[in-house]
XYZ file of C-alpha atoms in Angstrom:
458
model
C 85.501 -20.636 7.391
C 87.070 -17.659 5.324
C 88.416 -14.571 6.887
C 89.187 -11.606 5.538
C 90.811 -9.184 7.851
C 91.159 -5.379 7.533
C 94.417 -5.277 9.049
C 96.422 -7.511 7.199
C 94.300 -8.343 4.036
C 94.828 -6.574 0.508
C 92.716 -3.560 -0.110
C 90.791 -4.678 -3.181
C 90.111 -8.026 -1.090
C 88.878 -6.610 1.839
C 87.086 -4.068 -0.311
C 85.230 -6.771 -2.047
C 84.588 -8.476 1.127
C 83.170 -4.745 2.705
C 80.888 -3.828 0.271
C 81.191 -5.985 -2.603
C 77.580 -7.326 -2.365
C 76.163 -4.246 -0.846
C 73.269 -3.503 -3.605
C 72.993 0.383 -2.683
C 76.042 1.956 -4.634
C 76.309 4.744 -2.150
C 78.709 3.200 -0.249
C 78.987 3.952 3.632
C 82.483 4.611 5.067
C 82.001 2.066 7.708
C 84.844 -0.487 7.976
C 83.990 -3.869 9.876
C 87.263 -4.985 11.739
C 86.624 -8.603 9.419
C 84.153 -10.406 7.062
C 83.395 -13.686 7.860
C 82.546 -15.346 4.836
C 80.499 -18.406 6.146
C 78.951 -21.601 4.158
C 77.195 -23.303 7.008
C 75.936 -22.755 10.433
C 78.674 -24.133 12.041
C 80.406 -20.801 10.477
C 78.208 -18.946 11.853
C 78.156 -20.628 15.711
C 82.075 -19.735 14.990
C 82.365 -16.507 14.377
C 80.358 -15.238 16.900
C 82.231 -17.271 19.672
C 85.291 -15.119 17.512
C 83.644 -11.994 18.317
C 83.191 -12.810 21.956
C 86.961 -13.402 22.188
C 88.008 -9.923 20.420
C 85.551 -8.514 22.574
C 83.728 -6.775 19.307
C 80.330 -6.750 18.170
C 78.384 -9.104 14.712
C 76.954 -7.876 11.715
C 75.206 -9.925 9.575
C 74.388 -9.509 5.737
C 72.063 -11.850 3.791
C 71.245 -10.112 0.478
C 73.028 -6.992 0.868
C 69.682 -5.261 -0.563
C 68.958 -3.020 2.654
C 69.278 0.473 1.398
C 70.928 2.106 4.405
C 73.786 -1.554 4.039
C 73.238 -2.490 7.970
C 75.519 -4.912 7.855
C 78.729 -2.719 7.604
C 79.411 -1.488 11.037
C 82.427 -0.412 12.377
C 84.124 -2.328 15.593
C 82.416 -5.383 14.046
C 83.037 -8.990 12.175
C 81.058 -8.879 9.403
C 78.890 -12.565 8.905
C 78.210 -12.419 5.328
C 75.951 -15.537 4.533
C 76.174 -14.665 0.527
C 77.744 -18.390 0.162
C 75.273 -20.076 2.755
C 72.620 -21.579 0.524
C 70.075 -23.535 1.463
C 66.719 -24.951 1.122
C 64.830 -28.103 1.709
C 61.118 -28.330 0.378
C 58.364 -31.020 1.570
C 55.679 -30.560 -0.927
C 52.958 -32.582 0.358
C 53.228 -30.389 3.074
C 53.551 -26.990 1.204
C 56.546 -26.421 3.612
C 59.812 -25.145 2.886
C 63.286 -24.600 5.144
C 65.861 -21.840 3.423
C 68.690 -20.234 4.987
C 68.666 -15.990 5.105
C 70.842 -15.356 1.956
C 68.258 -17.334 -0.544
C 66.355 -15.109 -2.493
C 62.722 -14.842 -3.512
C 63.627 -15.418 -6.952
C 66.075 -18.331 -6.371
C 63.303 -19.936 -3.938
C 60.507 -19.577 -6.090
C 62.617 -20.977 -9.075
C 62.665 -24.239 -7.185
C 58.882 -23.722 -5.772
C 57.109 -22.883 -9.006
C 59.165 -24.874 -11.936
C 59.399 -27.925 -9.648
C 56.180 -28.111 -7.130
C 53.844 -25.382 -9.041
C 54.054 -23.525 -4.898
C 55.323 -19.977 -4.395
C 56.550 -18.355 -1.530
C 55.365 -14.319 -1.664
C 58.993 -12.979 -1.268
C 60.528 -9.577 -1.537
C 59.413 -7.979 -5.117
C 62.769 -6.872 -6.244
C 64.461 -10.712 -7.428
C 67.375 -10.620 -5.491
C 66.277 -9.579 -1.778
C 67.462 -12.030 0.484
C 64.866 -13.630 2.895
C 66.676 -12.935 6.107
C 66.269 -9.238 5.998
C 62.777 -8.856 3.934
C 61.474 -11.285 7.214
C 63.001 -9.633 9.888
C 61.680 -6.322 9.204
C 57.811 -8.119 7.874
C 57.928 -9.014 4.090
C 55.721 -6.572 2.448
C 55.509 -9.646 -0.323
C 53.409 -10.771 -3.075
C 49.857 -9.639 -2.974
C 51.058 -8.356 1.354
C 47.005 -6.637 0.721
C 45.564 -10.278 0.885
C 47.919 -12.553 2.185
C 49.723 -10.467 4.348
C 53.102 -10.664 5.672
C 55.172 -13.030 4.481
C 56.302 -13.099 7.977
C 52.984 -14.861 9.348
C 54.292 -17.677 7.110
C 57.170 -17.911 8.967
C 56.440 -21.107 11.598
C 59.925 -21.268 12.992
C 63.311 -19.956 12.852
C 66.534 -21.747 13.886
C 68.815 -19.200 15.719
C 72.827 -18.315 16.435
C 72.009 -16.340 19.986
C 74.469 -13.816 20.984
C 76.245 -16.239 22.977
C 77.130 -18.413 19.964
C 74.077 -20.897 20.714
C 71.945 -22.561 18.195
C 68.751 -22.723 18.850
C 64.733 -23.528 17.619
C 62.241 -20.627 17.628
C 58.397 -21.416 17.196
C 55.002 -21.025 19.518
C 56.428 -23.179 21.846
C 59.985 -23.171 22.843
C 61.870 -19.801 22.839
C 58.721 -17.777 22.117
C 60.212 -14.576 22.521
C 62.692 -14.846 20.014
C 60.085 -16.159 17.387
C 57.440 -13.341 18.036
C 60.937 -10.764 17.752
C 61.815 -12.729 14.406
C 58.806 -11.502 12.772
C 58.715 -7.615 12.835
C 62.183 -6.757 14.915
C 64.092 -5.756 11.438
C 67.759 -5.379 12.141
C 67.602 -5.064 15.874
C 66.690 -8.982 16.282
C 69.108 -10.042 19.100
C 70.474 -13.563 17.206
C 71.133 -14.673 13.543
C 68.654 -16.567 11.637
C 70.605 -19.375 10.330
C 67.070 -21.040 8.809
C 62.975 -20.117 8.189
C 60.917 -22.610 8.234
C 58.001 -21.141 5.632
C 54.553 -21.870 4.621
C 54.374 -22.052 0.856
C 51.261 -21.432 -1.151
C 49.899 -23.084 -4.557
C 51.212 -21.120 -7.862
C 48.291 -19.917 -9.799
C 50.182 -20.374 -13.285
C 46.379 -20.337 -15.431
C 44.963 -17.239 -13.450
C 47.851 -14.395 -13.353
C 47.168 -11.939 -14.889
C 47.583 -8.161 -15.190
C 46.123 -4.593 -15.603
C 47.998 -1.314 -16.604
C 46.977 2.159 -16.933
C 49.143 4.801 -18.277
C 48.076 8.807 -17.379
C 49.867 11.529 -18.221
C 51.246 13.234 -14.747
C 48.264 16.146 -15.175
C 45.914 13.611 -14.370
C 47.293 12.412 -11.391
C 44.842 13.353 -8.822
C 41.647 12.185 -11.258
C 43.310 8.943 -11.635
C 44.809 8.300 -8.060
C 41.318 9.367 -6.748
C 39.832 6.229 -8.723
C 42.329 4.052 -7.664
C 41.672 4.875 -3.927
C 37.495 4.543 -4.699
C 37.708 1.188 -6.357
C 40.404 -0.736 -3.920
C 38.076 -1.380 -0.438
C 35.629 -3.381 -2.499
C 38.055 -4.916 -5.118
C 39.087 -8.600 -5.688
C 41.054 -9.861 -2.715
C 43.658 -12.151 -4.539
C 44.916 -8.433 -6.661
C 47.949 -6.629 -6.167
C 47.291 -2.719 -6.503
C 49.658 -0.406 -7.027
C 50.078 3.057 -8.409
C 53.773 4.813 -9.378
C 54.911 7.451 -10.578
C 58.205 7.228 -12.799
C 59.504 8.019 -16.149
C 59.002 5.542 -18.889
C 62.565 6.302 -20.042
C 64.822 8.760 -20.268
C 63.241 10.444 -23.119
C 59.962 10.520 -21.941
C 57.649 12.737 -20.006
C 56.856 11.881 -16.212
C 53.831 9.303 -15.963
C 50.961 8.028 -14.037
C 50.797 4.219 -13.852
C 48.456 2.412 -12.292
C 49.015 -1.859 -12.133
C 46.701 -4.465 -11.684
C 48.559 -8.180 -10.638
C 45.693 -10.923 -9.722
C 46.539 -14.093 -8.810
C 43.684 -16.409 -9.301
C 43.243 -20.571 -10.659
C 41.858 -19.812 -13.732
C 41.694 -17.335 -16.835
C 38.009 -16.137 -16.335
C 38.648 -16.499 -12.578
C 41.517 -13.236 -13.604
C 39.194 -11.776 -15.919
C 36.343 -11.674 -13.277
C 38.956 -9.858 -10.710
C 40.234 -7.064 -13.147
C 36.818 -6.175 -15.390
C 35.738 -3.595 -12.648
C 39.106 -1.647 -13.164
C 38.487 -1.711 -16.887
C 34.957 -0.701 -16.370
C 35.703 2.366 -14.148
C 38.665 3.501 -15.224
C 38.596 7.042 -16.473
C 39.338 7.983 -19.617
C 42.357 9.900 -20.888
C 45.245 6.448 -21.261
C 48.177 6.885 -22.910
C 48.807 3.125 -22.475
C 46.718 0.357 -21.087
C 46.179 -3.349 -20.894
C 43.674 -5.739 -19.665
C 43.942 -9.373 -18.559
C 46.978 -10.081 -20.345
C 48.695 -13.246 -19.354
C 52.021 -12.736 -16.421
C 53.909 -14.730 -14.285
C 55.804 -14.323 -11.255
C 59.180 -14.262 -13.380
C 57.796 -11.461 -15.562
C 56.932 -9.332 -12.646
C 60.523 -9.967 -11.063
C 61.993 -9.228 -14.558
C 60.191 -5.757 -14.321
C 60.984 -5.238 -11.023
C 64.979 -5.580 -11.857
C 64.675 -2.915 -14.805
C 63.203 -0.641 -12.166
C 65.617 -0.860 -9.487
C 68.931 -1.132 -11.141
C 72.437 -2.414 -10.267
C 75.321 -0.325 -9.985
C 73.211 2.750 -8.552
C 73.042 5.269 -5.927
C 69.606 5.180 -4.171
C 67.872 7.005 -0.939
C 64.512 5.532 -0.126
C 62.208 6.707 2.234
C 58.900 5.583 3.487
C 55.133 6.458 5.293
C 52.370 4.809 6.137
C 49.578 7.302 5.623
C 46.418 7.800 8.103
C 43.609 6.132 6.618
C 41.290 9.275 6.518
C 44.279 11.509 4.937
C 43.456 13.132 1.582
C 45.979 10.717 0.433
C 46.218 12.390 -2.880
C 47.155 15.666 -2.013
C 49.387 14.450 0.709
C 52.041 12.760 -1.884
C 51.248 15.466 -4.393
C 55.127 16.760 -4.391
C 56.264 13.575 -4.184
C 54.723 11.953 -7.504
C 54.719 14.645 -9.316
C 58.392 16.323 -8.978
C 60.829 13.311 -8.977
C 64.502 14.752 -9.198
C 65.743 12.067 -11.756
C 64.685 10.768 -14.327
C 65.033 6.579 -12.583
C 63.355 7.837 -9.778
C 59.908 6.881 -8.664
C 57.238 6.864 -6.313
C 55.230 4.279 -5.302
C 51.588 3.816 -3.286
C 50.228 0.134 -2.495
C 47.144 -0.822 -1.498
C 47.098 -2.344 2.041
C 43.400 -3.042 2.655
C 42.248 -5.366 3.393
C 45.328 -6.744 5.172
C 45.491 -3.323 7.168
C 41.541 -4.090 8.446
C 42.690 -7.506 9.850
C 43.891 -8.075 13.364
C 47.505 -9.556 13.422
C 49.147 -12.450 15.232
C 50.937 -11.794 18.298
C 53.846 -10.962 16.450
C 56.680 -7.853 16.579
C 55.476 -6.045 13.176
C 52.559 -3.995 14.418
C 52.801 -0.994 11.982
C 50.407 -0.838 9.332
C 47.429 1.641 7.626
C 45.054 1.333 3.885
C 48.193 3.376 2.539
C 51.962 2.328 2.160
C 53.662 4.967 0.103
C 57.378 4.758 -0.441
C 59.771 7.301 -2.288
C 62.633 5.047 -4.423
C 65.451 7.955 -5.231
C 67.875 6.430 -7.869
C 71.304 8.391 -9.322
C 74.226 7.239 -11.090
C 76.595 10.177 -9.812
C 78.128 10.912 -6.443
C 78.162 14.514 -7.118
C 73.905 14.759 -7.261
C 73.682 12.927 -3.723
C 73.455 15.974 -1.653
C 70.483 17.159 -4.203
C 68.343 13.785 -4.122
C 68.828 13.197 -0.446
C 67.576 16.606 0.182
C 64.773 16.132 -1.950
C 63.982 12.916 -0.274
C 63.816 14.784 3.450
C 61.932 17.483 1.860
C 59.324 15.339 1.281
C 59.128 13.403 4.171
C 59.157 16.299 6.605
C 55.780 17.086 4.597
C 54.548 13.424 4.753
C 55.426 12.721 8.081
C 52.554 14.853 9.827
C 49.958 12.789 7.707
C 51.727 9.280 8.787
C 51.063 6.606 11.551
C 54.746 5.273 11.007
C 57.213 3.647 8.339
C 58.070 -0.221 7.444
C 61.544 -1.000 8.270
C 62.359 -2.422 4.954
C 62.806 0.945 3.010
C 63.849 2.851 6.134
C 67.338 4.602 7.230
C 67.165 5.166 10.935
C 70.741 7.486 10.547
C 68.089 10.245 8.919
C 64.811 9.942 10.061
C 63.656 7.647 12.882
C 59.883 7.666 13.491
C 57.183 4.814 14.896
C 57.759 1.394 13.432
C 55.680 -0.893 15.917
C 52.433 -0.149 18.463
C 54.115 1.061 21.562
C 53.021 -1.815 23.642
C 54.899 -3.855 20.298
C 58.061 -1.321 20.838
C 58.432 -1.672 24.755
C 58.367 -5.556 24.596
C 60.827 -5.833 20.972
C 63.701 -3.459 23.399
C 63.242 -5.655 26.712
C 63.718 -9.015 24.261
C 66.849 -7.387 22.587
C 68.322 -6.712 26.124
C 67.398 -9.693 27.841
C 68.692 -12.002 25.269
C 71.646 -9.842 24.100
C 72.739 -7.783 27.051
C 76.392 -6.928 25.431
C 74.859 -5.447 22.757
C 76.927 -8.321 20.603
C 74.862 -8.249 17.919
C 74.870 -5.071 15.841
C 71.263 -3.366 16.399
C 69.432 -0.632 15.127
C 71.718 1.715 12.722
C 70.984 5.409 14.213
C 73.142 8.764 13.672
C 76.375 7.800 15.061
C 75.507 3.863 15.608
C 75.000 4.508 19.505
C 71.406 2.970 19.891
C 72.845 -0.760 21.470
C 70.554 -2.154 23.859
C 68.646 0.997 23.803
C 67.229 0.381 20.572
C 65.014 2.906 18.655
C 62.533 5.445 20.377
C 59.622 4.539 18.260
C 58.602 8.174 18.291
C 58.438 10.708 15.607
C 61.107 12.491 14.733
C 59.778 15.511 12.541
C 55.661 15.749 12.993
C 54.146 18.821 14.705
C-alpha cells in the first residue's frame, strides 16, 4: 500500500497524488493530510483502520470525474482507487463484478468486443462506476432502461469501521438500498458492484441529428417535447445547445441514439423524427450507422481534458413551459465550449422505482456544462451559472447528484421520506462521521447530511 504524505512528501508528489487525477481543472485548495494509493481491498480495509488510528476522517476517489472533486477534503486520507482494477464477467449469466475506479468505457471494451453485452455507464468515457452509481447513473438510454443503479444487485463494502462486507436484498439491506441513490454521503466504500449487463445491439444503433440555427430554438425544442411521450422506447433523446466550433455561430442540436437488434428495427424507431421534424436544418442525418465507441468518442470532444468547468443542474416540473424556462440558458452560453443540455426522461420518470435511495426524478433533466480554459474568466462563468439557476430553480422539483456542487447551491435530491431514511443510515452506520459526506460551504454537514430543501425558490 503506497502513501504519500503531505508532511514529509515532495510537493510535485503529493501534488500529483492531490489532484493529479481530478478531471475538473479548477482545482480546490483542499489538502487531504495523505493519499492512499490502494490496488486491492485489502488496501482499502487498511487505510481506513489508518484513519481510525490518526483519529481523521476517508475520502475516496474512483474516477476523479465529479465536478465539485469530493474526494479532496481537508483533515482526511485520501483512498484513491485509480490503480484498483477489476472486473470479472459470467456471460451466460449477463453478470458482471468491477471495482469503483473501472470505467464505462474500459468495461464495455471487455463487454461488447468480447461477449457482444453492454453495461449503460456514465456517457462521458472515463467516469468511474463508483461515483456515477452512488449518486444513480443517468446511463445509456436512463429514459428506457433507467438507472444504471437498478442494475446494481449487490455491492461489497469497507464500513467505517474498516469491515468488509456483502450488500444485496437480503443481508445488510440498508446499506444496499443507500448504495443506489446516496451519492457521496454513502457511509462505507464500495470496493465491488455486482451489475446486470444487457445484450449489445451492434446491427440496430443507429442515430438522428438535427442542426437549427439558435433563432429557432423554441420552434424546434417545442417539437422535440411533442414527439418524445409517444416515441420509440429503446431511443436516447437529447437536445443541446453548443457551438459547433470556435468559429461558428451558437446552434440548436437535436440527437436521436436508438438502440435496437436490427437495421429496419432503427429505421422504424427514428422515421417519425424525420417525418415531423420542422423545416429550417442547417445539418441533419437519418439512420446512419453508430456504436457505443462513437458516441463515447463524441462525448470526449465535448467535455475536454485540461479544463475549467462549473456544472449545474434541474429537474424541471413536468407541466413547466419547459422552453421558455431554459430560454437564457441555451441561448446565451458565456463560452464558446460551453453547452446546455435537456434529456428526455419519460418514460422512465412515469415508472414507479424500486425501494431504492435515488427518488428524484421528472419528464425533464436539464443540465448547464460551463467549460473555460482560463482562471481569470472563473468569477464570470460561475456567475453566469448561478444566474441561471436562481431562474430555473423556481420551475424545478430537484437536481441529480451527479452534476451537482452542494458548496453553491443545495436543493432537493431525494423524496423526503427517501431523505429522512438516507441521514438516519449515514448516522447509524457511520456515527464518527469517518467517512467524508456530503461537501457543503465550509465541509460542516457530517452526520447531518444535506437538508434536502431548496435553497433559492420563492
Amino acid at each position: 500500500m503506497q502513501i504519500i504524505w503531505r508532511e514529509s512528501s515532495d510537493d510535485a508528489t503529493y501534488e500529483e497524488a492531490r489532484v493529479g487525477r481530478v478531471f475538473n481543472h479548477r482545482r480546490p485548495q483542499r489538502f487531504p493530510l495523505a493519499v492512499v494509493k490502494a490496488t486491492c481491498e485489502d488496501d482499502i480495509v487498511a487505510a481506513v483502520k489508518l484513519a481510525t488510528e490518526r483519529n481523521c476522517r476517508v475520502a475516496v476517489r474512483s474516477g476523479g470525474h465529479s465536478w465539485a472533486a469530493w474526494s479532496v477534503r481537508d483533515n482526511s486520507i485520501l483512498i484513491d482507487l485509480g490503480n484498483y482494477k477489476y472486473l470479472d464477467v459470467d456471460p451466460a449469466k449477463k453478470m458482471a463484478i468491477a471495482s469503483p475506479s473501472m470505467t464505462g468505457r474500459e468495461i464495455n471494451s471487455v463487454l461488447v468486443d468480447q461477449h457482444e453485452l453492454m453495461f449503460p455507464g456514465g456517457h462521458c468515457p472515463d467516469v468511474g462506476i463508483g461515483g456515477f452509481l452512488l449518486q444513480g447513473g443517468m446511463g445509456w438510454n436512463c429514459r428506457n432502461w433507467g438507472w444504471a443503479c437498478e442494475r446494481v444487485q449487490a455491492v461489497d463494502v469497507v464500513t467505517a469501521q474498516g469491515d468488509l462486507i456483502h450488500c444485496n436484498s437480503v443481508q445488510n439491506q440498508d446499506l444496499y438500498w443507500a448504495a443506489r441513490g446516496a451519492g457521496p454521503g454513502f457511509p462505507g466504500i464500495v470496493t465491488k458492484f455486482h451489475l446486470d449487463v444487457l445484450p449489445y445491439p451492434k446491427r440496430g444503433f443507429r442515430s438522428s441529428g438535427y442542426t437549427y440555427p439558435i433563432s429557432m430554438y423554441r420552434e424546434a425544442f417545442q417539437w422535440v417535447l411533442d414527439i418524445t411521450p409517444g416515441f420509440d422506447q429503446d431511443t436516447e433523446i437529447a437536445a443541446i445547445a453548443h457551438y459547433p466550433d470556435s468559429d461558428s455561430e451558437m446552434v440548436f442540436f437535436v440527437l436521436f441514439v436508438t438502440m435496437k437488434n436490427e437495421p429496419d428495427e432503427a429505421e422504424a424507431a427514428l422515421r417519425p423524427a424525420q417525418e415531423t421534424r420542422p423545416a429550417g436544418t442547417i445539418e441533419e442525418w437519418f439512420c446512419q450507422e453508430d456504436s457505443l465507441e462513437k458516441q463515447y468518442i463524441n462525448q470526449a470532444e465535448k467535455n475536454p481534458e485540461r479544463h475549467r468547468y462549473c456544472t449545474d443542474n434541474a429537474f424541471i416540473h413536468d407541466d413547466a413551459d419547459v422552453p421558455a424556462v431554459l430560454e437564457e440558458a441555451f441561448t446565451t452560453l458565456p463560452d464558446k465550449k460551453a453547452f446546455s443540455l435537456w434529456y428526455a426522461m419519460n418514460p422512465c420518470s412515469w415508472r414507479k422505482l424500486p425501494d431504492m435511495a435515488l427518488s428524484m426524478q421528472s419528464d425533464h433533466y436539464f443540465a448547464l456544462y460551463t467549460i473555460w480554459e482560463e482562471e481569470r474568466d472563473d468569477h464570470r462563468c460561475q456567475e453566469w451559472v448561478r444566474n441561471v439557476m436562481k431562474k430555473v430553480e423556481r420551475h424545478s422539483v430537484g437536481a441529480y447528484l451527479g452534476d451537482s456542487d452542494f458548496q453553491v447551491r443545495k436543493t432537493k435530491y431525494w423524496s423526503d421520506d427517501n431523505a429522512m431514511r438516507l441521514m438516519e443510515i449515514r448516522r447509524s452506520f457511520d456515527p464518527h462521521s469517518r467517512i467524508c459526506g456530503y461537501l457543503d460551504q465550509g465541509d460542516l454537514s457530517g452526520t447531518k447530511g444535506l437538508d434536502n430543501a431548496h435553497q433559492w425558490k420563492m
